[in-house]
Amino acid sequence: MIEYLNHFAQTLLATCRNVLPIAGIIMGFQLLVIRKPLPYPKNTLIGFLYVLLGIAFFLEGLNMALFPLGNLMADQLTSSEFLGINSQHSMNWQSYCWVYVFAACIGFATALAEPSLLAVALKAEDISAGAISAWGLRLTVSVGVAFGLALGTFRIVTGTELYLYIGISYLIVIVQTLFAPNIIIGLAFDSGGVTTSTVTVPLVTAMGLGLASNVPGRNPLLDGFGLIAFACLFPIIAVLGYAKLAEWRSKDRFSSKP
Amino acid sequence: MFILINLFVKQLFKSFLNLVPILAVVLLFQIFIVRQPIPDVANLIIGTLFVILGLTLFTQGLEQSLFPIGDSMAYAFARKGSLFWLLVFAFCLGFGTTIAEPALIAVADEAASIAAQGDMIEHTALAQEHYSLGLRLTIALSVGVAIVIGVLRIIRGWSLPYLIIGGYCGVVTMSFFAPSEIIGLAFDSGGVTTSTITVPLVTALGVGLASAIKGRNPITDGFGLIAFASLTPIIFVMVYGMLI
């Protein structure tokens, strides 16, 4: 019990240390430049404590429950026994199908639980007066992350060049941006940036490194990178695509009515 | 008091719903595909409860603290009308939050060891530390610049699609010239810069600015700050790789 408390205190302390520069900057500007008190100082302070405690609990829980299990599974699923790799003959990419399914599921689930994405989605729902639903946005982004990670693991398995994939996806993003409804563009690109933080990065890194060290002919140091880039890029494509679809559908509805 | 507790329970349940998919994935795979017993069930249950509690507190604090802070600072700067101080604040917010970001520190250290193995830098601890710190400074600088550009865009009303497409073309052009060892790292670094506390603050700041300035629409103009913050690090890291 005491051990738990001790560990939790350490996590809380680390969170406070990470928040310190932000708190300092805000306080500094509030006191020296704006020189006006915050409207509800007490409420704000309590809320800030909630945030600190919340992040500490969140990280502690992840470390206790999900990370060990996720890492273990990433390990088991990419181990040579599970995949049936033997060094004599090389494998084709189909033998790894469970790895792709696992990557997609983990991507979907972690993106859905990501606090930063939750924040952006809540804000979007708030200011669009409900026109953009927080759940809808998070689901769309999660589908994007799932596809991105599946493709990313496929790339590690096949050993194809990263820049080919990135180049093609960038092209798709640019074309989509040109035609997308203006209202969604900022939000789409923002949701690409927030999908990968507290939850996704550690799990995804473990998976990438495990896969790259077990697949014959891959170098974990070179091929392990790049998964996060995929997880950032495909949500943008998913959100832009969904917005375009929604626009088409509503146009159809209007034109079909006499 | 009763209403408060009721609200809290409702929020707890919502957080629980957020976690259901992650639990389902892990359990299903463990039971049906890997077919091995789950090692530590007690820890799994306690940890999950912690995560749910943490998410609930975070959401509560978000609405009560981080969003209002970002909002009120945006309004205060808009009323003050001093562009200089707003831009200084934007830069500090981007730079200050990124330099201390734990995910970035981990990635930078890893990158340094790769660079040492690839003979890009010397095989000493000092050289690696130097490289890692340089990388972090580069990325923090790029995020600061990104927030400044994003804030300027909201104020001046520049078109977001053109800026972003321009940025992406810049990234593609740069990736032809940058050393191939740095490219994977550069693309990943775009993703790790945005932390759980920065995102709500920056989002509230952008939306607040867009609603405070006449002629701007909070939905079209308010978002996009984080978009820049995940684009510029890619370019800056490639430049760093070329210079080293």
Short mmCIF file of C-alpha atoms in Angstrom, two decimals:
data_model
loop_
_atom_site.label_atom_id
_atom_site.label_comp_id
_atom_site.label_asym_id
_atom_site.label_seq_id
_atom_site.Cartn_x
_atom_site.Cartn_y
_atom_site.Cartn_z
CA MET A 1 0.00 0.00 0.00
CA ILE A 2 2.74 2.42 1.02
CA GLU A 3 4.63 1.46 -2.08
CA TYR A 4 1.62 2.40 -4.20
CA LEU A 5 1.24 5.74 -2.47
CA ASN A 6 4.90 6.45 -2.89
CA HIS A 7 4.76 5.67 -6.58
CA PHE A 8 1.65 7.77 -7.03
CA ALA A 9 3.31 10.70 -5.27
CA GLN A 10 6.23 10.40 -7.67
CA THR A 11 3.93 10.44 -10.69
CA LEU A 12 2.13 13.48 -9.29
CA LEU A 13 5.44 15.22 -8.73
CA ALA A 14 6.59 14.49 -12.27
CA THR A 15 3.32 15.85 -13.65
CA CYS A 16 3.73 19.03 -11.60
CA ARG A 17 7.27 19.45 -12.92
CA ASN A 18 6.06 19.16 -16.51
CA VAL A 19 3.32 21.69 -15.89
CA LEU A 20 5.58 24.17 -14.11
CA PRO A 21 6.85 26.01 -17.22
CA ILE A 22 3.31 26.46 -18.54
CA ALA A 23 2.03 27.69 -15.19
CA GLY A 24 5.01 30.03 -14.94
CA ILE A 25 4.44 31.52 -18.38
CA ILE A 26 0.73 32.05 -17.73
CA MET A 27 1.32 33.60 -14.32
CA GLY A 28 4.11 35.80 -15.65
CA PHE A 29 2.03 37.21 -18.47
CA GLN A 30 -1.06 37.52 -16.31
CA LEU A 31 0.84 39.51 -13.67
CA LEU A 32 3.28 41.54 -15.78
CA VAL A 33 1.58 42.13 -19.11
CA ILE A 34 -2.18 41.78 -18.74
CA ARG A 35 -2.18 43.01 -15.14
CA LYS A 36 -5.75 41.99 -14.49
CA PRO A 37 -6.86 39.20 -12.19
CA LEU A 38 -8.51 36.13 -13.67
CA PRO A 39 -12.31 36.31 -13.41
CA TYR A 40 -12.77 33.35 -11.04
CA PRO A 41 -9.38 32.76 -9.41
CA LYS A 42 -10.55 30.18 -6.88
CA ASN A 43 -12.52 28.11 -9.36
CA THR A 44 -9.66 28.22 -11.86
CA LEU A 45 -7.14 27.11 -9.29
CA ILE A 46 -9.32 24.18 -8.18
CA GLY A 47 -9.82 23.23 -11.82
CA PHE A 48 -6.07 23.33 -12.38
CA LEU A 49 -5.59 20.98 -9.44
CA TYR A 50 -8.21 18.69 -10.99
CA VAL A 51 -6.19 18.65 -14.20
CA LEU A 52 -2.98 17.80 -12.34
CA LEU A 53 -4.61 15.06 -10.29
CA GLY A 54 -6.45 13.77 -13.34
CA ILE A 55 -3.29 13.43 -15.42
CA ALA A 56 -1.43 11.79 -12.52
CA PHE A 57 -4.20 9.23 -11.98
CA PHE A 58 -4.46 8.65 -15.70
CA LEU A 59 -0.72 7.98 -16.12
CA GLU A 60 -0.52 5.88 -12.99
CA GLY A 61 -3.46 3.75 -14.14
CA LEU A 62 -1.97 3.35 -17.61
CA ASN A 63 1.34 2.25 -16.11
CA MET A 64 -0.37 -0.25 -13.84
CA ALA A 65 -2.86 -1.77 -16.21
CA LEU A 66 -2.63 -1.04 -19.87
CA PHE A 67 1.02 -0.49 -20.69
CA PRO A 68 2.36 -3.77 -19.25
CA LEU A 69 -0.42 -5.69 -20.95
CA GLY A 70 -0.12 -3.78 -24.23
CA ASN A 71 3.64 -4.19 -24.31
CA LEU A 72 3.35 -7.86 -23.45
CA MET A 73 0.87 -8.39 -26.24
CA ALA A 74 2.88 -6.41 -28.75
CA ASP A 75 5.74 -8.67 -27.72
CA GLN A 76 3.76 -11.90 -27.97
CA LEU A 77 2.14 -11.01 -31.27
CA THR A 78 5.45 -10.11 -32.88
CA SER A 79 7.47 -12.94 -31.34
CA SER A 80 8.96 -15.43 -33.74
CA GLU A 81 7.15 -18.39 -32.12
CA PHE A 82 3.75 -16.82 -32.54
CA LEU A 83 4.45 -15.82 -36.12
CA GLY A 84 6.06 -19.15 -36.89
CA ILE A 85 9.14 -17.56 -38.37
CA ASN A 86 12.09 -19.81 -38.99
CA SER A 87 15.30 -18.54 -40.33
CA GLN A 88 15.42 -20.89 -43.32
CA HIS A 89 12.85 -19.37 -45.62
CA SER A 90 11.57 -15.85 -45.73
CA MET A 91 7.97 -15.07 -44.89
CA ASN A 92 5.44 -13.34 -47.05
CA TRP A 93 3.48 -10.43 -45.66
CA GLN A 94 0.19 -12.33 -45.26
CA SER A 95 1.54 -14.37 -42.36
CA TYR A 96 1.48 -11.28 -40.20
CA CYS A 97 -2.24 -10.62 -40.53
CA TRP A 98 -2.89 -10.68 -36.78
CA VAL A 99 -0.29 -7.99 -36.30
CA TYR A 100 -2.15 -5.65 -38.68
CA VAL A 101 -5.48 -6.40 -36.97
CA PHE A 102 -3.93 -5.79 -33.57
CA ALA A 103 -2.30 -2.55 -34.72
CA ALA A 104 -5.61 -1.30 -36.11
CA CYS A 105 -7.53 -2.21 -32.95
CA ILE A 106 -4.97 -0.65 -30.65
CA GLY A 107 -4.88 2.50 -32.78
CA PHE A 108 -8.65 2.80 -32.73
CA ALA A 109 -8.95 2.20 -29.00
CA THR A 110 -6.08 4.43 -27.88
CA ALA A 111 -7.18 7.35 -30.04
CA LEU A 112 -10.64 7.10 -28.52
CA ALA A 113 -9.15 7.33 -25.02
CA GLU A 114 -6.72 10.17 -25.80
CA PRO A 115 -7.36 13.16 -23.48
CA SER A 116 -6.02 15.80 -25.92
CA LEU A 117 -8.39 14.65 -28.63
CA LEU A 118 -11.21 14.76 -26.10
CA ALA A 119 -10.35 18.40 -25.35
CA VAL A 120 -10.34 19.46 -29.01
CA ALA A 121 -13.56 17.54 -29.72
CA LEU A 122 -15.35 19.12 -26.75
CA LYS A 123 -14.28 22.60 -27.86
CA ALA A 124 -15.41 21.94 -31.43
CA GLU A 125 -18.82 20.69 -30.30
CA ASP A 126 -19.13 23.67 -28.00
CA ILE A 127 -18.46 26.42 -30.54
CA SER A 128 -20.27 24.78 -33.44
CA ALA A 129 -23.37 24.60 -31.20
CA GLY A 130 -23.51 20.83 -31.69
CA ALA A 131 -23.18 20.80 -35.49
CA ILE A 132 -19.90 18.91 -35.07
CA SER A 133 -20.49 16.11 -32.59
CA ALA A 134 -17.64 15.29 -30.23
CA TRP A 135 -18.26 11.55 -30.53
CA GLY A 136 -18.48 11.67 -34.31
CA LEU A 137 -15.19 13.54 -34.57
CA ARG A 138 -13.45 11.16 -32.18
CA LEU A 139 -14.77 8.09 -34.00
CA THR A 140 -13.63 9.44 -37.36
CA VAL A 141 -10.19 10.26 -36.03
CA SER A 142 -9.92 6.82 -34.41
CA VAL A 143 -10.74 5.10 -37.68
CA GLY A 144 -7.99 7.18 -39.28
CA VAL A 145 -5.44 6.20 -36.64
CA ALA A 146 -6.46 2.54 -36.95
CA PHE A 147 -5.90 2.54 -40.70
CA GLY A 148 -2.66 4.48 -40.34
CA LEU A 149 -1.17 2.02 -37.84
CA ALA A 150 -2.23 -1.03 -39.87
CA LEU A 151 -0.55 0.46 -42.92
CA GLY A 152 2.47 1.44 -40.82
CA THR A 153 3.00 -2.11 -39.56
CA PHE A 154 2.52 -3.38 -43.12
CA ARG A 155 5.32 -1.05 -44.18
CA ILE A 156 7.63 -2.36 -41.46
CA VAL A 157 6.87 -5.96 -42.47
CA THR A 158 7.39 -5.39 -46.17
CA GLY A 159 10.30 -3.01 -45.64
CA THR A 160 9.13 -0.53 -48.28
CA GLU A 161 10.45 3.00 -48.21
CA LEU A 162 8.80 5.45 -45.82
CA TYR A 163 8.92 8.39 -48.21
CA LEU A 164 6.78 6.60 -50.81
CA TYR A 165 3.90 6.28 -48.36
CA ILE A 166 4.35 9.74 -46.92
CA GLY A 167 4.59 11.31 -50.38
CA ILE A 168 1.39 9.66 -51.59
CA SER A 169 -0.55 10.47 -48.42
CA TYR A 170 0.63 14.09 -48.57
CA LEU A 171 -0.63 14.29 -52.13
CA ILE A 172 -4.02 12.96 -51.01
CA VAL A 173 -4.13 15.45 -48.12
CA ILE A 174 -3.28 18.38 -50.40
CA VAL A 175 -5.94 17.44 -52.97
CA GLN A 176 -8.50 16.92 -50.19
CA THR A 177 -7.65 20.30 -48.65
CA LEU A 178 -8.28 22.05 -51.97
CA PHE A 179 -11.79 20.61 -52.20
CA ALA A 180 -12.81 20.27 -48.55
CA PRO A 181 -15.45 22.53 -46.98
CA ASN A 182 -13.61 25.48 -45.44
CA ILE A 183 -15.14 25.09 -42.01
CA ILE A 184 -13.50 21.72 -41.28
CA ILE A 185 -9.91 22.32 -42.44
CA GLY A 186 -8.46 23.78 -39.24
CA LEU A 187 -10.17 21.17 -37.13
CA ALA A 188 -9.04 18.30 -39.37
CA PHE A 189 -5.38 19.28 -39.20
CA ASP A 190 -5.58 19.92 -35.49
CA SER A 191 -7.02 16.48 -34.86
CA GLY A 192 -4.11 14.96 -36.77
CA GLY A 193 -1.67 16.58 -34.36
CA VAL A 194 -3.38 15.60 -31.13
CA THR A 195 -3.97 11.90 -31.75
CA THR A 196 -0.55 10.91 -30.60
CA SER A 197 0.35 11.75 -27.06
CA THR A 198 0.10 10.13 -23.64
CA VAL A 199 -1.58 6.88 -24.59
CA THR A 200 -0.60 6.19 -28.15
CA VAL A 201 3.11 6.98 -28.31
CA PRO A 202 4.43 4.43 -25.76
CA LEU A 203 2.29 1.55 -27.03
CA VAL A 204 2.97 2.29 -30.67
CA THR A 205 6.69 2.65 -30.11
CA ALA A 206 6.79 -0.71 -28.32
CA MET A 207 4.94 -2.33 -31.18
CA GLY A 208 7.12 -0.80 -33.86
CA LEU A 209 10.36 -1.73 -32.13
CA GLY A 210 9.14 -5.27 -31.35
CA LEU A 211 8.06 -5.84 -34.91
CA ALA A 212 11.21 -4.39 -36.44
CA SER A 213 13.46 -6.53 -34.24
CA ASN A 214 11.60 -9.79 -34.95
CA VAL A 215 10.93 -9.57 -38.68
CA PRO A 216 13.98 -10.88 -40.49
CA GLY A 217 15.92 -8.26 -42.37
CA ARG A 218 14.59 -5.23 -40.48
CA ASN A 219 16.68 -2.90 -38.41
CA PRO A 220 14.80 -1.75 -35.29
CA LEU A 221 16.72 1.50 -35.18
CA LEU A 222 15.84 2.50 -38.72
CA ASP A 223 12.49 0.81 -39.37
CA GLY A 224 11.02 1.35 -35.89
CA PHE A 225 10.44 5.05 -36.59
CA GLY A 226 7.64 6.32 -38.76
CA LEU A 227 4.59 4.72 -37.14
CA ILE A 228 3.71 7.94 -35.34
CA ALA A 229 3.87 9.85 -38.61
CA PHE A 230 1.26 7.48 -40.03
CA ALA A 231 -0.92 7.89 -36.96
CA CYS A 232 -0.87 11.68 -37.48
CA LEU A 233 -1.51 11.70 -41.19
CA PHE A 234 -4.46 9.38 -41.64
CA PRO A 235 -6.82 11.08 -39.16
CA ILE A 236 -6.51 14.21 -41.32
CA ILE A 237 -7.51 12.21 -44.40
CA ALA A 238 -10.37 10.57 -42.47
CA VAL A 239 -11.79 13.84 -41.11
CA LEU A 240 -11.51 15.69 -44.45
CA GLY A 241 -13.06 12.72 -46.23
CA TYR A 242 -15.90 12.44 -43.75
CA ALA A 243 -16.65 16.16 -44.04
CA LYS A 244 -16.77 15.91 -47.84
CA LEU A 245 -19.09 12.89 -47.65
CA ALA A 246 -21.38 14.70 -45.22
CA GLU A 247 -21.47 17.70 -47.57
CA TRP A 248 -22.39 15.51 -50.55
CA ARG A 249 -25.08 13.74 -48.60
CA SER A 250 -26.73 16.94 -47.46
CA LYS A 251 -26.58 18.32 -51.02
CA ASP A 252 -28.29 15.18 -52.30
CA ARG A 253 -31.01 15.58 -49.74
CA PHE A 254 -31.61 19.16 -50.75
CA SER A 255 -31.61 18.47 -54.48
CA SER A 256 -33.91 15.46 -54.19
CA LYS A 257 -36.52 17.61 -52.50
CA PRO A 258 -38.62 19.47 -55.03
CA MET B 1 -24.25 18.59 -2.98
CA PHE B 2 -26.40 15.74 -4.21
CA ILE B 3 -26.50 17.23 -7.70
CA LEU B 4 -22.74 17.58 -7.68
CA ILE B 5 -22.25 13.91 -6.80
CA ASN B 6 -24.79 12.91 -9.40
CA LEU B 7 -22.89 14.90 -12.05
CA PHE B 8 -19.63 13.34 -10.98
CA VAL B 9 -21.07 9.82 -11.28
CA LYS B 10 -22.42 10.64 -14.73
CA GLN B 11 -18.99 11.92 -15.77
CA LEU B 12 -17.37 8.78 -14.35
CA PHE B 13 -19.68 6.65 -16.46
CA LYS B 14 -18.82 8.67 -19.57
CA SER B 15 -15.11 8.13 -18.93
CA PHE B 16 -15.77 4.45 -18.49
CA LEU B 17 -17.42 4.34 -21.93
CA ASN B 18 -14.28 5.92 -23.38
CA LEU B 19 -12.19 3.07 -22.05
CA VAL B 20 -14.44 0.19 -23.08
CA PRO B 21 -12.90 -0.21 -26.56
CA ILE B 22 -9.33 -0.36 -25.25
CA LEU B 23 -10.28 -3.00 -22.67
CA ALA B 24 -12.24 -5.00 -25.22
CA VAL B 25 -9.31 -5.08 -27.65
CA VAL B 26 -6.81 -6.16 -25.03
CA LEU B 27 -9.06 -8.82 -23.50
CA LEU B 28 -10.31 -10.28 -26.79
CA PHE B 29 -6.82 -10.60 -28.18
CA GLN B 30 -5.52 -12.05 -24.97
CA ILE B 31 -8.28 -14.66 -24.72
CA PHE B 32 -8.84 -15.68 -28.33
CA ILE B 33 -5.60 -15.12 -30.18
CA VAL B 34 -2.62 -15.13 -27.86
CA ARG B 35 -4.45 -17.59 -25.56
CA GLN B 36 -2.42 -16.93 -22.47
CA PRO B 37 -3.74 -16.02 -19.01
CA ILE B 38 -3.69 -12.35 -18.09
CA PRO B 39 -0.74 -11.93 -15.75
CA ASP B 40 -1.92 -9.54 -13.04
CA VAL B 41 -5.69 -9.20 -12.82
CA ALA B 42 -5.76 -7.15 -9.61
CA ASN B 43 -3.41 -4.53 -11.03
CA LEU B 44 -5.40 -4.45 -14.25
CA ILE B 45 -8.63 -3.67 -12.41
CA ILE B 46 -7.14 -1.06 -10.07
CA GLY B 47 -5.24 0.56 -12.93
CA THR B 48 -8.37 0.77 -15.05
CA LEU B 49 -10.26 2.42 -12.19
CA PHE B 50 -7.40 4.94 -11.87
CA VAL B 51 -7.54 5.73 -15.57
CA ILE B 52 -11.29 6.29 -15.40
CA LEU B 53 -10.96 8.54 -12.35
CA GLY B 54 -8.10 10.42 -14.00
CA LEU B 55 -10.04 11.07 -17.22
CA THR B 56 -13.03 12.30 -15.19
CA LEU B 57 -10.96 14.75 -13.14
CA PHE B 58 -9.15 15.92 -16.28
CA THR B 59 -12.40 16.64 -18.14
CA GLN B 60 -13.76 18.50 -15.12
CA GLY B 61 -10.59 20.58 -14.79
CA LEU B 62 -10.60 21.28 -18.53
CA GLU B 63 -14.00 22.97 -18.45
CA GLN B 64 -13.32 24.70 -15.18
CA SER B 65 -9.75 25.85 -15.65
CA LEU B 66 -7.77 25.35 -18.86
CA PHE B 67 -10.46 26.48 -21.31
CA PRO B 68 -11.39 29.59 -19.26
CA ILE B 69 -7.70 30.55 -18.85
CA GLY B 70 -7.03 30.34 -22.58
CA ASP B 71 -10.26 32.19 -23.34
CA SER B 72 -9.76 35.00 -20.87
CA MET B 73 -6.13 35.55 -21.91
CA ALA B 74 -7.17 35.70 -25.56
CA TYR B 75 -9.81 38.33 -24.74
CA ALA B 76 -7.41 40.28 -22.54
CA PHE B 77 -4.77 40.42 -25.29
CA ALA B 78 -7.38 41.34 -27.90
CA ARG B 79 -8.64 44.19 -25.73
CA LYS B 80 -5.13 45.38 -24.90
CA GLY B 81 -4.43 45.53 -28.60
CA SER B 82 -0.69 44.92 -28.24
CA LEU B 83 0.33 42.59 -31.04
CA PHE B 84 3.91 42.43 -29.79
CA TRP B 85 3.02 41.00 -26.38
CA LEU B 86 0.52 38.59 -27.85
CA LEU B 87 3.18 37.20 -30.17
CA VAL B 88 5.73 36.99 -27.35
CA PHE B 89 3.16 35.10 -25.29
CA ALA B 90 2.41 32.77 -28.20
CA PHE B 91 6.10 32.02 -28.68
CA CYS B 92 6.69 31.40 -24.96
CA LEU B 93 3.68 29.11 -24.76
CA GLY B 94 4.91 27.00 -27.68
CA PHE B 95 8.58 26.99 -26.70
CA GLY B 96 8.09 26.56 -22.93
CA THR B 97 5.68 23.68 -23.13
CA THR B 98 7.64 21.76 -25.72
CA ILE B 99 11.09 21.93 -24.18
CA ALA B 100 9.82 20.13 -21.05
CA GLU B 101 7.69 17.56 -22.87
CA PRO B 102 8.61 14.06 -21.60
CA ALA B 103 7.67 12.26 -24.82
CA LEU B 104 10.01 14.57 -26.73
CA ILE B 105 12.89 13.99 -24.30
CA ALA B 106 12.52 10.23 -24.81
CA VAL B 107 12.44 10.52 -28.60
CA ALA B 108 15.41 12.91 -28.66
CA ASP B 109 17.55 10.57 -26.55
CA GLU B 110 16.67 7.66 -28.80
CA ALA B 111 17.50 9.70 -31.86
CA ALA B 112 20.89 10.60 -30.41
CA SER B 113 21.80 6.94 -29.92
CA ILE B 114 20.75 6.19 -33.49
CA ALA B 115 22.86 9.04 -34.78
CA ALA B 116 25.84 7.72 -32.85
CA GLN B 117 25.40 4.25 -34.31
CA GLY B 118 25.03 5.68 -37.78
CA ASP B 119 28.36 7.51 -37.33
CA MET B 120 26.71 10.88 -37.77
CA ILE B 121 28.16 12.05 -34.47
CA GLU B 122 30.92 10.82 -32.18
CA HIS B 123 30.37 7.80 -29.94
CA THR B 124 30.67 9.69 -26.68
CA ALA B 125 28.02 10.40 -24.07
CA LEU B 126 28.81 14.09 -24.30
CA ALA B 127 28.27 14.24 -28.05
CA GLN B 128 25.00 12.38 -27.72
CA GLU B 129 23.77 14.68 -24.99
CA HIS B 130 24.69 17.65 -27.13
CA TYR B 131 22.84 16.24 -30.10
CA SER B 132 19.76 15.41 -28.03
CA LEU B 133 19.62 18.86 -26.46
CA GLY B 134 20.10 20.51 -29.85
CA LEU B 135 17.25 18.49 -31.22
CA ARG B 136 14.95 19.46 -28.38
CA LEU B 137 15.83 23.14 -28.72
CA THR B 138 15.21 22.92 -32.46
CA ILE B 139 11.79 21.35 -32.00
CA ALA B 140 10.79 23.72 -29.19
CA LEU B 141 11.85 26.67 -31.37
CA SER B 142 9.80 25.33 -34.25
CA VAL B 143 6.69 24.95 -32.09
CA GLY B 144 7.12 28.51 -30.80
CA VAL B 145 7.39 29.79 -34.37
CA ALA B 146 4.38 27.69 -35.33
CA ILE B 147 2.12 29.21 -32.66
CA VAL B 148 3.31 32.71 -33.63
CA ILE B 149 2.46 32.06 -37.30
CA GLY B 150 -0.88 30.56 -36.28
CA VAL B 151 -1.79 33.56 -34.11
CA LEU B 152 -0.70 36.00 -36.84
CA ARG B 153 -2.90 34.09 -39.27
CA ILE B 154 -5.95 34.44 -37.03
CA ILE B 155 -5.34 38.16 -36.61
CA ARG B 156 -4.59 38.95 -40.22
CA GLY B 157 -7.11 36.45 -41.58
CA TRP B 158 -4.69 34.59 -43.87
CA SER B 159 -6.08 31.54 -45.62
CA LEU B 160 -5.34 28.36 -43.69
CA PRO B 161 -5.49 25.89 -46.63
CA TYR B 162 -2.85 27.79 -48.63
CA LEU B 163 -0.51 28.10 -45.65
CA ILE B 164 -0.84 24.39 -44.86
CA ILE B 165 -0.42 23.28 -48.46
CA GLY B 166 2.61 25.56 -48.66
CA GLY B 167 3.99 23.94 -45.53
CA TYR B 168 3.44 20.44 -46.87
CA CYS B 169 5.13 21.30 -50.16
CA GLY B 170 8.03 22.65 -48.09
CA VAL B 171 8.23 19.35 -46.21
CA VAL B 172 8.25 17.31 -49.43
CA THR B 173 10.95 19.48 -50.99
CA MET B 174 13.08 19.33 -47.87
CA SER B 175 12.82 15.54 -47.66
CA PHE B 176 14.69 15.28 -50.99
CA PHE B 177 17.67 17.12 -49.55
CA ALA B 178 17.75 15.92 -45.94
CA PRO B 179 19.91 12.92 -44.97
CA SER B 180 17.77 9.78 -45.03
CA GLU B 181 18.59 8.86 -41.41
CA ILE B 182 16.80 11.92 -40.11
CA ILE B 183 13.60 11.65 -42.17
CA GLY B 184 11.74 9.05 -40.08
CA LEU B 185 12.65 10.94 -36.92
CA ALA B 186 11.58 14.26 -38.43
CA PHE B 187 8.13 12.97 -39.31
CA ASP B 188 7.68 11.38 -35.90
CA SER B 189 8.75 14.53 -34.07
CA GLY B 190 5.78 16.35 -35.56
CA GLY B 191 3.52 14.03 -33.60
CA VAL B 192 5.09 14.10 -30.17
CA THR B 193 5.20 17.85 -29.59
CA THR B 194 1.65 18.42 -28.43
CA SER B 195 1.03 17.52 -24.80
CA THR B 196 -2.16 17.06 -22.84
CA ILE B 197 -2.03 20.47 -21.20
CA THR B 198 -0.79 22.46 -24.17
CA VAL B 199 -3.54 21.30 -26.49
CA PRO B 200 -6.54 22.61 -24.49
CA LEU B 201 -4.75 25.89 -23.70
CA VAL B 202 -3.70 26.51 -27.30
CA THR B 203 -7.11 25.50 -28.66
CA ALA B 204 -8.90 27.82 -26.22
CA LEU B 205 -6.46 30.63 -27.10
CA GLY B 206 -7.10 30.26 -30.85
CA VAL B 207 -10.86 29.99 -30.53
CA GLY B 208 -10.93 32.85 -28.01
CA LEU B 209 -8.90 35.11 -30.34
CA ALA B 210 -11.09 34.25 -33.29
CA SER B 211 -14.22 35.10 -31.33
CA ALA B 212 -12.76 38.30 -29.88
CA ILE B 213 -11.64 39.75 -33.22
CA LYS B 214 -14.34 41.17 -35.45
CA GLY B 215 -14.88 39.40 -38.74
CA ARG B 216 -13.35 36.09 -37.68
CA ASN B 217 -15.36 32.92 -37.33
CA PRO B 218 -14.33 30.77 -34.35
CA ILE B 219 -14.83 27.50 -36.24
CA THR B 220 -13.06 28.39 -39.48
CA ASP B 221 -10.36 30.61 -37.99
CA GLY B 222 -10.04 29.41 -34.40
CA PHE B 223 -8.59 25.99 -35.11
CA GLY B 224 -5.33 25.36 -36.90
CA LEU B 225 -2.76 26.39 -34.27
CA ILE B 226 -1.90 22.77 -33.47
CA ALA B 227 -1.81 21.98 -37.17
CA PHE B 228 1.16 24.34 -37.55
CA ALA B 229 2.72 22.99 -34.37
CA SER B 230 2.87 19.53 -35.89
CA LEU B 231 4.07 20.75 -39.30
CA THR B 232 7.00 23.08 -38.53
CA PRO B 233 8.96 20.57 -36.39
CA ILE B 234 9.26 18.31 -39.44
CA ILE B 235 10.86 21.11 -41.47
CA PHE B 236 13.08 22.35 -38.63
CA VAL B 237 14.36 18.87 -37.75
CA MET B 238 15.31 18.22 -41.38
CA VAL B 239 17.22 21.51 -41.44
CA TYR B 240 18.93 20.46 -38.20
CA GLY B 241 19.86 17.13 -39.79
CA MET B 242 21.36 18.91 -42.77
CA LEU B 243 23.39 21.32 -40.66
CA ILE B 244 24.86 18.70 -38.29
#
